[in-house]
Short mmCIF file of C-alpha atoms and ligand atoms in Angstrom, two decimals:
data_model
loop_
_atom_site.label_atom_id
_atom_site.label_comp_id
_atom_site.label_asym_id
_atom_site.label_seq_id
_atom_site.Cartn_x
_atom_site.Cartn_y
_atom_site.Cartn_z
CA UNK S 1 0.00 0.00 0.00
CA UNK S 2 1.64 3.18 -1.34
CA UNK S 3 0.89 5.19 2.19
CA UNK S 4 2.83 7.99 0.78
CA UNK S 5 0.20 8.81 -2.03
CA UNK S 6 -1.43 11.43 -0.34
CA UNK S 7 2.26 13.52 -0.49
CA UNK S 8 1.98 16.70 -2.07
CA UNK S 9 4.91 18.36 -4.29
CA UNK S 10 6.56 20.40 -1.74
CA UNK S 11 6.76 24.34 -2.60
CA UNK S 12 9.85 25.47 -3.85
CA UNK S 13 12.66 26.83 -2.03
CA UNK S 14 12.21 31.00 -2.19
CA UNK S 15 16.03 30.76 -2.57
CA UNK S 16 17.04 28.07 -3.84
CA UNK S 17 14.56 27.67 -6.25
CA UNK S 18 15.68 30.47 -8.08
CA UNK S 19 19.10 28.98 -8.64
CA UNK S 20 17.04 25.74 -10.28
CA UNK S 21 15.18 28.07 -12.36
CA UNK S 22 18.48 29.42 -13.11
CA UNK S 23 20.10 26.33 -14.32
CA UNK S 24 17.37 25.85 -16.20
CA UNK S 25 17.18 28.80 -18.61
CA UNK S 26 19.12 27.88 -22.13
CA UNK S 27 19.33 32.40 -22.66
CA UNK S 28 23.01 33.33 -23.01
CA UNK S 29 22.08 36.34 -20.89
CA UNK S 30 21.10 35.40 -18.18
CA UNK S 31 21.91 36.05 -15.15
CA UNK S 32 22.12 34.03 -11.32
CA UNK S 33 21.97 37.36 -8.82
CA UNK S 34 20.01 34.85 -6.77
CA UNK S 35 21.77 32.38 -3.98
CA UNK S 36 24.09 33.95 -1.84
CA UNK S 37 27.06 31.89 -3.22
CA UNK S 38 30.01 34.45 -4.20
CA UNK S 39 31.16 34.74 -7.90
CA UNK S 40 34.72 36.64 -9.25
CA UNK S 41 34.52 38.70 -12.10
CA UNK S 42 34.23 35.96 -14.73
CA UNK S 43 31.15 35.16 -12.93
CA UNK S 44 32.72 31.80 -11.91
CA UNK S 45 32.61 29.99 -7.99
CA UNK S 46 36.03 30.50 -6.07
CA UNK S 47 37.69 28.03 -4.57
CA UNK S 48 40.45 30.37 -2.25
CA UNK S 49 44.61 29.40 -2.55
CA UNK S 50 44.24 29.36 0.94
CA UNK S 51 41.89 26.12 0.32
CA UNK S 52 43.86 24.59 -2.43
CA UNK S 53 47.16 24.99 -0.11
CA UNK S 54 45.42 23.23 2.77
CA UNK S 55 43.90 20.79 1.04
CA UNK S 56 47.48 19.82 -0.93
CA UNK S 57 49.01 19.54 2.82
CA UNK S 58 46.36 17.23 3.59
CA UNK S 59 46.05 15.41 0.68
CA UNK S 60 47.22 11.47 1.34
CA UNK S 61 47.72 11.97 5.24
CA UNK S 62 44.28 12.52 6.32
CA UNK S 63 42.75 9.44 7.93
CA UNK S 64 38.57 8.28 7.93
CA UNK S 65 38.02 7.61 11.26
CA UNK S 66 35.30 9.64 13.02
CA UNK S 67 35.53 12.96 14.68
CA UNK S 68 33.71 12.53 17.76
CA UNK S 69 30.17 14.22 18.42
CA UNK S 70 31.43 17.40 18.93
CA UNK S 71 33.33 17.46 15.43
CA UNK S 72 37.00 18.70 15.35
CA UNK S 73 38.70 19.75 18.90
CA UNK S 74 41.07 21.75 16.91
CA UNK S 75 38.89 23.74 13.92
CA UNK S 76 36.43 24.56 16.81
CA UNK S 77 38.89 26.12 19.08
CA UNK S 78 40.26 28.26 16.38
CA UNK S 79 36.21 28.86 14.94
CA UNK S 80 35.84 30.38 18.68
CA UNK S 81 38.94 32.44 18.56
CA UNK S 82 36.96 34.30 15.66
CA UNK S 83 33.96 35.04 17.09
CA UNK S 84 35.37 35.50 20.55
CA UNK S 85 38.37 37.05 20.21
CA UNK S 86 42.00 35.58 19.86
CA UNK S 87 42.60 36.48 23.48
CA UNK S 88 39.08 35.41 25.02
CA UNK S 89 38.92 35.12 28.47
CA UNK S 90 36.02 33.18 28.23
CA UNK S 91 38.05 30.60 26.13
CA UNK S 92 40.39 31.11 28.51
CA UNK S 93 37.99 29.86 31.29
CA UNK S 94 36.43 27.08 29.35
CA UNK S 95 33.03 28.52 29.72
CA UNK S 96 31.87 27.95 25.90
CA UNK S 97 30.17 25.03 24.98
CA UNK S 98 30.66 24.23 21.38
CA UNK S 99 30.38 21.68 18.59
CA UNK S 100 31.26 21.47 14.94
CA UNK S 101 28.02 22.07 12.86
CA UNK S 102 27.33 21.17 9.39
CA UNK S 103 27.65 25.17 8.38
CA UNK S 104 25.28 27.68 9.79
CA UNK S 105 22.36 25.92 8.68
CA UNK S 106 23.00 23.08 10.80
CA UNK S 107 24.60 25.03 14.12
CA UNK S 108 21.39 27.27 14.05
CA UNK S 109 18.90 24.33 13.86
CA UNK S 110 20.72 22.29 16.78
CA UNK S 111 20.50 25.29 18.93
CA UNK S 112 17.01 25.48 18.19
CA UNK S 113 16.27 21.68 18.95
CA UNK S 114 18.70 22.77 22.10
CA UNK S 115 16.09 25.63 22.79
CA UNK S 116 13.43 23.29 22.81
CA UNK S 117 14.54 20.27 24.83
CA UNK S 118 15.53 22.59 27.34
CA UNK S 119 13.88 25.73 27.38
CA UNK S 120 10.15 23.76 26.31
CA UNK S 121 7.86 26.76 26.66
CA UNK S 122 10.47 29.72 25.32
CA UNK S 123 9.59 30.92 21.67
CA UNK S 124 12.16 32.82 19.52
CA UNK S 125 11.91 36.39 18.07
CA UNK S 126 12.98 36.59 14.51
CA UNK S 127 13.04 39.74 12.70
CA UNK S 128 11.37 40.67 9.64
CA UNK S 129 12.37 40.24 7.21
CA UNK S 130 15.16 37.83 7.65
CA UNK S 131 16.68 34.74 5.89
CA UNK S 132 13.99 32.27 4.57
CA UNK S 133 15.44 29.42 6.12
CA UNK S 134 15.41 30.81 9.38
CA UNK S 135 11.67 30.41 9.72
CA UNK S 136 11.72 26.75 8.72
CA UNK S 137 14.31 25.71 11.29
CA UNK S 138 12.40 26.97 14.01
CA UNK S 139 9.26 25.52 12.55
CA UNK S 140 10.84 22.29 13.06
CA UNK S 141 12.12 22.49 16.03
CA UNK S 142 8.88 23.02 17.33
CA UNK S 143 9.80 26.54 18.97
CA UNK S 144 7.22 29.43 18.29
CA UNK S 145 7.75 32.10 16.59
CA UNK S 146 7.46 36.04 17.08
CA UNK S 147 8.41 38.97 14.98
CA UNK S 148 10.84 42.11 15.63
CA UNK S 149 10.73 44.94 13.61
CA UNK S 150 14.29 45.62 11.54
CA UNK S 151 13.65 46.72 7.98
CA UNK S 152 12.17 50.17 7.14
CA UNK S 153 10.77 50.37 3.46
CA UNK S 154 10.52 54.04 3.27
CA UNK S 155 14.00 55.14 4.20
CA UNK S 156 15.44 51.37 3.31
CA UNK S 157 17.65 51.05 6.71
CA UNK S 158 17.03 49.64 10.10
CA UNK S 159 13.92 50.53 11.99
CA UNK S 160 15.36 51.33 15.13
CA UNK S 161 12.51 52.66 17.21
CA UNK S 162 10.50 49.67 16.42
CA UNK S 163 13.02 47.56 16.80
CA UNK S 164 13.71 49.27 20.57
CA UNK S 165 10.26 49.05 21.62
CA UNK S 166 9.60 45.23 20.15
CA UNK S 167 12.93 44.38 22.67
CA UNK S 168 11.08 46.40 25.48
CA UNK S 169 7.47 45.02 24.91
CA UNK S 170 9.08 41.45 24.58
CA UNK S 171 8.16 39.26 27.81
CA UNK S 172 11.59 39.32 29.93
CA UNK S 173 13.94 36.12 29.03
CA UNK S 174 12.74 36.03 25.60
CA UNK S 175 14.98 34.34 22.96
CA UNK S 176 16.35 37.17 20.28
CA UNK S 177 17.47 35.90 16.58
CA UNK S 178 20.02 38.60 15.80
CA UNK S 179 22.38 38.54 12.58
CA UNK S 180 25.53 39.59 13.72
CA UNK S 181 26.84 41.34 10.73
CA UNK S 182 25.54 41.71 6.49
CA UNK S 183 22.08 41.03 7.59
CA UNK S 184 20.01 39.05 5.34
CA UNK S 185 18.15 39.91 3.28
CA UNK S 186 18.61 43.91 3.87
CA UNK S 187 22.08 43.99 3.97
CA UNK S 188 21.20 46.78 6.61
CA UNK S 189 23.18 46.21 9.58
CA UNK S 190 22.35 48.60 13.10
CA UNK S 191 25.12 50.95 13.74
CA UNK S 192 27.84 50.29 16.90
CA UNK S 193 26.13 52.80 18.80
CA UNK S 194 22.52 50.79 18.08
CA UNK S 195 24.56 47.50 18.55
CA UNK S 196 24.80 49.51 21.98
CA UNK S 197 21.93 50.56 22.92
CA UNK S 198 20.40 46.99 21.64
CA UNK S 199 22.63 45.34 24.01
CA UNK S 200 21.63 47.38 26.63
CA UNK S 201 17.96 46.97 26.41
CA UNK S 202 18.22 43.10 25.92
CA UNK S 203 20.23 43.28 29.36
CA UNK S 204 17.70 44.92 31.31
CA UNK S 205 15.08 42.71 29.50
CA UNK S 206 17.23 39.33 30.83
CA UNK S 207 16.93 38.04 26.86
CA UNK S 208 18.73 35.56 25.60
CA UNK S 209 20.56 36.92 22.44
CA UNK S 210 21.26 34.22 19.34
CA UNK S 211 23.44 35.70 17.07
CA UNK S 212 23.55 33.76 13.18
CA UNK S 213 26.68 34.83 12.26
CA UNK S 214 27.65 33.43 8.47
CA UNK S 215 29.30 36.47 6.89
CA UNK S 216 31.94 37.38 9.28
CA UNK S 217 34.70 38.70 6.97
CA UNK S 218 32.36 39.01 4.40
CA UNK S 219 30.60 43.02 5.59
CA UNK S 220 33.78 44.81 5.96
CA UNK S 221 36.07 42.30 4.69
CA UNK S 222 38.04 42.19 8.55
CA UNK S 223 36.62 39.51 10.20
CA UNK S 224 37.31 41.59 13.74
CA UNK S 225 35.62 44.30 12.66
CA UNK S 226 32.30 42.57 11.16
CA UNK S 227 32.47 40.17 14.92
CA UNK S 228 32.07 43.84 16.88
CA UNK S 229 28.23 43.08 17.75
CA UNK S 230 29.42 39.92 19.25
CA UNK S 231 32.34 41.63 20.97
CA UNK S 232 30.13 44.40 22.54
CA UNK S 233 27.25 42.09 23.82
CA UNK S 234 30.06 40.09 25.86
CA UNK S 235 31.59 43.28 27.29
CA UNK S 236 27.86 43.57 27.73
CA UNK S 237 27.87 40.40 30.09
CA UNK S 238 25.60 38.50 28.07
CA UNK S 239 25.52 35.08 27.82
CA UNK S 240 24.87 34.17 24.16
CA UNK S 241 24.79 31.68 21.56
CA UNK S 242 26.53 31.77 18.33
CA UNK S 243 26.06 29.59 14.97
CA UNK S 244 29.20 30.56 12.54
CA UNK S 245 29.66 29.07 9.78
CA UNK S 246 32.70 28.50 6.78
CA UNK S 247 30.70 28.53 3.16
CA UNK S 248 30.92 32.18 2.46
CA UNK S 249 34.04 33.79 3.99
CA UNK S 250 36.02 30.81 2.94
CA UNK S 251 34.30 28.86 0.61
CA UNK S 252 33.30 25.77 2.12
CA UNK S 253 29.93 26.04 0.92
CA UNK S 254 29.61 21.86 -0.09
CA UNK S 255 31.95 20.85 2.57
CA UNK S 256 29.06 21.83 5.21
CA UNK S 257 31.44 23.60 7.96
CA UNK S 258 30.09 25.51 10.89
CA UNK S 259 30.06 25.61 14.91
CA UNK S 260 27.58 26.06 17.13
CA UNK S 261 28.53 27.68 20.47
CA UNK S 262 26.99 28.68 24.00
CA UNK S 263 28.46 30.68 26.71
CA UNK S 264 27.74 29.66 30.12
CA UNK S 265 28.62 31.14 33.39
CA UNK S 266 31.56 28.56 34.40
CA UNK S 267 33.65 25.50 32.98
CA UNK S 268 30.70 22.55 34.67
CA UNK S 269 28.05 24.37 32.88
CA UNK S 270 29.77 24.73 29.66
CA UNK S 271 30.59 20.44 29.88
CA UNK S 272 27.08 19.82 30.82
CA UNK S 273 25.71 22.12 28.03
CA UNK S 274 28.47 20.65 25.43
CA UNK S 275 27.20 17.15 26.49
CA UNK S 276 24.08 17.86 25.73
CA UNK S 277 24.28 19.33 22.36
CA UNK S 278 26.40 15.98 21.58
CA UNK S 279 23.19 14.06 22.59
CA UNK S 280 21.46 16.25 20.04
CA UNK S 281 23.61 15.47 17.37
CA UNK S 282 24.04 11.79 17.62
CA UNK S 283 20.61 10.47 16.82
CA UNK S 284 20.52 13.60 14.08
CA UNK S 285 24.13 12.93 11.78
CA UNK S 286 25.97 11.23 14.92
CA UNK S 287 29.45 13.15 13.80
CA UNK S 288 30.25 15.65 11.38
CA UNK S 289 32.21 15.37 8.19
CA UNK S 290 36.10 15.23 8.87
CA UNK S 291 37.77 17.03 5.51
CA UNK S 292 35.91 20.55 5.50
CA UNK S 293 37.05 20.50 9.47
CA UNK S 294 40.39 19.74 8.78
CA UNK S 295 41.15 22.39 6.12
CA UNK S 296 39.35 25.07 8.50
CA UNK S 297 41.86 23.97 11.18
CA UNK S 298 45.21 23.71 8.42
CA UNK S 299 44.24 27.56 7.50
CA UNK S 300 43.64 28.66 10.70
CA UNK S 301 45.98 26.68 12.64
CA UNK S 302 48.76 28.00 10.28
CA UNK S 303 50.18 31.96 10.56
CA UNK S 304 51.02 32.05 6.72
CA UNK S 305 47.79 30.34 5.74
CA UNK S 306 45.53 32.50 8.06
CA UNK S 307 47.01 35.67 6.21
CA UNK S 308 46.59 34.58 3.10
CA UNK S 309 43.09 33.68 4.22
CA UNK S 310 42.21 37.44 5.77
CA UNK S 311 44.10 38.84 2.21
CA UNK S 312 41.50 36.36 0.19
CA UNK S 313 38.69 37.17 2.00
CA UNK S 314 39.03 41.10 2.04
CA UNK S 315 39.31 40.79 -2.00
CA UNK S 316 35.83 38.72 -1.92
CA UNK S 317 34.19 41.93 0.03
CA UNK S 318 36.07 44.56 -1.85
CA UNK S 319 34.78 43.25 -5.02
CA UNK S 320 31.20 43.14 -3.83
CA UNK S 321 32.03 46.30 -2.68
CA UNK S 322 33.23 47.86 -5.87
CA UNK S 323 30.13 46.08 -7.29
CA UNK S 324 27.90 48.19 -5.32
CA UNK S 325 29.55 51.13 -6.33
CA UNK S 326 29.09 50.19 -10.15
CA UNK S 327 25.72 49.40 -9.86
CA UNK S 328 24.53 52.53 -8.25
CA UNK S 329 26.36 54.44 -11.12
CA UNK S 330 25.03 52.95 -13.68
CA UNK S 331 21.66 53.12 -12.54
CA UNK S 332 22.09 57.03 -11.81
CA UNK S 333 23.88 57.45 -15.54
CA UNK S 334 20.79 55.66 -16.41
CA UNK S 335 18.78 58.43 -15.77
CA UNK S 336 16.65 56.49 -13.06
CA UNK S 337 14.04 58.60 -11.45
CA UNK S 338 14.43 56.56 -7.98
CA UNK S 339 17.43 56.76 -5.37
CA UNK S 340 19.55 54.01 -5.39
CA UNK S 341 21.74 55.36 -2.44
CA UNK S 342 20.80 52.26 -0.75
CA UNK S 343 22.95 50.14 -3.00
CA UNK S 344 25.88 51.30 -1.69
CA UNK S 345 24.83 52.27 1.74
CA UNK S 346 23.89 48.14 2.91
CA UNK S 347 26.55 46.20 3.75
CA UNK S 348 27.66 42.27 2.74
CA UNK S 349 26.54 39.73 0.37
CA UNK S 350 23.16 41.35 -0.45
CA UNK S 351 21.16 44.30 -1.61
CA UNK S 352 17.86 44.67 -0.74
CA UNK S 353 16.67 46.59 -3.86
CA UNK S 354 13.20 47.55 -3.10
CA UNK S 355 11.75 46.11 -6.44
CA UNK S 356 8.20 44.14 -6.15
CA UNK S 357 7.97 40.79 -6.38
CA UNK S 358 6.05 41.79 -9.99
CA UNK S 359 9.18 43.75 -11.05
CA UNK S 360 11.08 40.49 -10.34
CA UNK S 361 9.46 38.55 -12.27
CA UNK S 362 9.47 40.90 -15.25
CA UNK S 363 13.16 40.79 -14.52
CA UNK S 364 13.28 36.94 -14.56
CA UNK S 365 10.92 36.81 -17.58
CA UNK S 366 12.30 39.27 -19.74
CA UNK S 367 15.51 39.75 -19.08
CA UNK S 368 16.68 36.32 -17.49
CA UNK S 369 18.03 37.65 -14.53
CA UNK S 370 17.32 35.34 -11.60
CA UNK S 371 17.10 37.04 -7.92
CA UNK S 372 14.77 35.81 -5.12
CA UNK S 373 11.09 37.66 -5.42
CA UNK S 374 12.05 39.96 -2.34
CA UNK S 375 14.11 42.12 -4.35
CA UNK S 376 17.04 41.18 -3.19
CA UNK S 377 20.16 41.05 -5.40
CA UNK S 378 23.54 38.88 -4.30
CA UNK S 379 25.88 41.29 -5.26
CA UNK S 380 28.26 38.11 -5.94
CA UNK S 381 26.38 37.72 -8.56
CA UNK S 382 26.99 40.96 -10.69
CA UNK S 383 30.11 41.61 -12.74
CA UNK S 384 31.58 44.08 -14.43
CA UNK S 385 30.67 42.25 -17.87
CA UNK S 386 26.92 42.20 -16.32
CA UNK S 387 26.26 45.25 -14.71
CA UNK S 388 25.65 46.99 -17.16
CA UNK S 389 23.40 44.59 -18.67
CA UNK S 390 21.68 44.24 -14.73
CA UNK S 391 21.23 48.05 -14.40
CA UNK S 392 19.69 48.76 -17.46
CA UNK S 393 16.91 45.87 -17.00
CA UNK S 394 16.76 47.43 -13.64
CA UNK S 395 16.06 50.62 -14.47
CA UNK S 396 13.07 49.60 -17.21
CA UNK S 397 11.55 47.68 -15.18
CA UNK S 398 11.21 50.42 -12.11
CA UNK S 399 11.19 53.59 -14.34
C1 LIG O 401 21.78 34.49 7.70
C2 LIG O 401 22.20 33.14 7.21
N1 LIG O 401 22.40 32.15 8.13
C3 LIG O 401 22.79 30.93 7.75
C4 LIG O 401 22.99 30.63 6.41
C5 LIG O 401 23.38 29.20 6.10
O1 LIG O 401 24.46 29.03 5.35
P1 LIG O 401 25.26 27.65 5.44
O2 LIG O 401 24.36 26.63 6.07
O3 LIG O 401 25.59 27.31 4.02
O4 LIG O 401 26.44 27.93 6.28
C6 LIG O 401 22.78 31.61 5.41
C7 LIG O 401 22.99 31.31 3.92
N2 LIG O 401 22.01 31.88 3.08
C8 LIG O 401 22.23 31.94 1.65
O5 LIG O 401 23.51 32.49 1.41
C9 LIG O 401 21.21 32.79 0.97
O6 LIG O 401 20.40 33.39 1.70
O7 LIG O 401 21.24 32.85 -0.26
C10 LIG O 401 22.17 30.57 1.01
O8 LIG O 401 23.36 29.92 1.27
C11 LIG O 401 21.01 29.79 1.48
O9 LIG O 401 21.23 28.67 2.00
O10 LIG O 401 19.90 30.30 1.35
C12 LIG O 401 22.39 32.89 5.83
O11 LIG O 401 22.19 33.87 4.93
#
């Protein structure tokens, strides 16, 4: 008896979709400004030297055994010393719990099967918009969801006031979702001085902040300076919870590398809570995959590799950078009635354009360029062979 007849299609992905749409389309024009999955200039995917290197000191010594629930000692140590500062004192006092994730995908859904098991009647506060994904992980983990304001259409940055009062209306102890730098989809990130006064609020509130952080190196292009959030909410005296993750600032996309980490107030807490997020894993993917861990920890582990990595990554974000720039111009030589200041005024992997989800389409249709229906544009995605091309369409379809 086929008991799975009754199994509907299931929707396509709002993101990844697109990129199967993408694929799809025979037009020599087209264009993928869709998945956040970074391009050079020639449009083509980047494996970094600082990769190839690692992976040609690795290659024939690297053994199959498994890593044990908690992934790779070694790549999560360093993973920490990112997010928490090479001189931690919280590292230093063994009060993080943490595990090697598959990416950020898979540290941010074992936190929130974490949240679950042990916080059963918390619910999590996600703002709006945010990435698609997000929404589904909580979904499944069975933890319900509320809304923060963040985005503000009319001026096309962060809507602070809202924001402020959703953080003070917000039952004390409630669980925050904040992305910790190149928010997504927006690309609109608060400023330090909001960063401050967010962290100050969520203090007196007693909330638990969760910061998705899977860009770091990719806003500013210095890791340090795109982990300052972070930084300030532990000055702060938070405890928090990080997922971090490897795909974008060093190209690990496939190879599924992340961490998940907790800070808790003392060494027994942080073994309990690391236990415990092991018991989550086992019955899930029991350990995670050994080579993406081991090149994280070759890179990092290694002074010369770990500068060529910082050099690599800054050219990723200077490009998008310069990308923003050449958009905006070409839009404004154009002759476009709108203001496109916004282009170059977000931050990271993604614009958040503005356009309808009927301007999208027309895009998609018409011109074959392929971005998700929210408007938003991976700025990976544009080159200097296709911005013109990209502007142009732009500016028909919203003139
Ligand atoms: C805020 C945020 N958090 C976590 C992830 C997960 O990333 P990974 O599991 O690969 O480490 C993404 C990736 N989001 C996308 O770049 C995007 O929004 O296009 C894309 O990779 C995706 O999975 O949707 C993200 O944007």
């Amino acid at each position: 008896s086929s008991w799975w007849r009754s199994v509907e299609p299931a929707p396509k992905d709002p993101i990844l979709g697109v990129t199967e749409a993408f694929l799809a389309d025979p037009s020599p024009d087209k264009v993928n400004v869709g998945v956040g999955a970074y391009r050079d200039d020639n449009g083509k995917p980047v494996v970094l030297e600082c990769v190839r290197e690692a992976e040609r000191r690795i290659a024939g010594n690297q053994n199959m055994e498994y890593l044990p629930m908690g992934g790779s000692v070694k790549m999560v140590e360093e993973t920490l010393k990112l997010a928490y500062g090479e001189d931690s004192e919280f590292i230093k006092d063994k009060r993080i719990a943490a595990v090697q994730a598959l990416s950020g995908t898979g540290a941010c859904r074992l936190f929130a099967d974490f949240q679950k098991r042990f916080s059963p009647d918390s619910q999590i506060y996600i703002p709006v918009p945010t990435w698609a994904n997000h929404h589904n992980i909580w979904r499944d983990a069975h933890v319900p969801q509320r809304t923060y304001h963040y985005y503000h259409p009319e001026s096309k940055g962060l809507d602070f006031a809202a924001l402020m009062d959703d953080v003070k209306n917000a039952p004390n102890g409630s669980f925050f979702l904040l992305h910790a730098c190149a928010h997504n989809p927006t690309g609109v990130d608060p400023s330090e001085d909001q960063w401050r006064e967010i962290s100050y609020q969520i203090k007196v509130k007693g909330h638990f902040p969760f910061f998705d952080m899977a860009y770091q190196g990719f806003a500013s292009g210095d890791p340090e300076r795109d982990a300052k959030a972070i930084r300030i909410f532990l000055e702060d005296g938070h405890a928090i919870g990080i997922a971090q993750s490897y795909a974008k600032n060093m190209g690990l996309y496939g190879q599924r590398v992340g961490c998940l980490s907790v800070l808790c107030e003392d060494e027994k807490q942080a073994i309990a809570v690391k236990s415990q997020l092991q018991q989550l894993a086992r019955p899930m993917y029991s350990n995670p995959p050994v080579h993406g861990a081991l090149v994280v920890s070759t890179i990092l582990g290694d002074p010369e590799l770990k500068s060529l990595w910082l050099k690599e990554v800054k050219v990723m974000a200077d490009r998008i950078i310069g990308m923003r720039t050449a958009l905006r111009e070409n839009l404004e030589k154009l002759g476009s009635p709108l203001s496109w200041k916004h282009i170059t005024e977000q931050i990271g992997m993604f614009c958040y354009s503005g356009m309808t989800p009927e301007q999208v389409d027309q895009l998609t249709k018409e011109y074959h360029i392929y971005l998700t229906r929210n408007g938003r544009i991976s700025m990976a995605g544009v080159t200097t062979g296709n911005v013109g091309y990209l502007a142009n369409a732009i500016n028909e379809v919203t003139k």
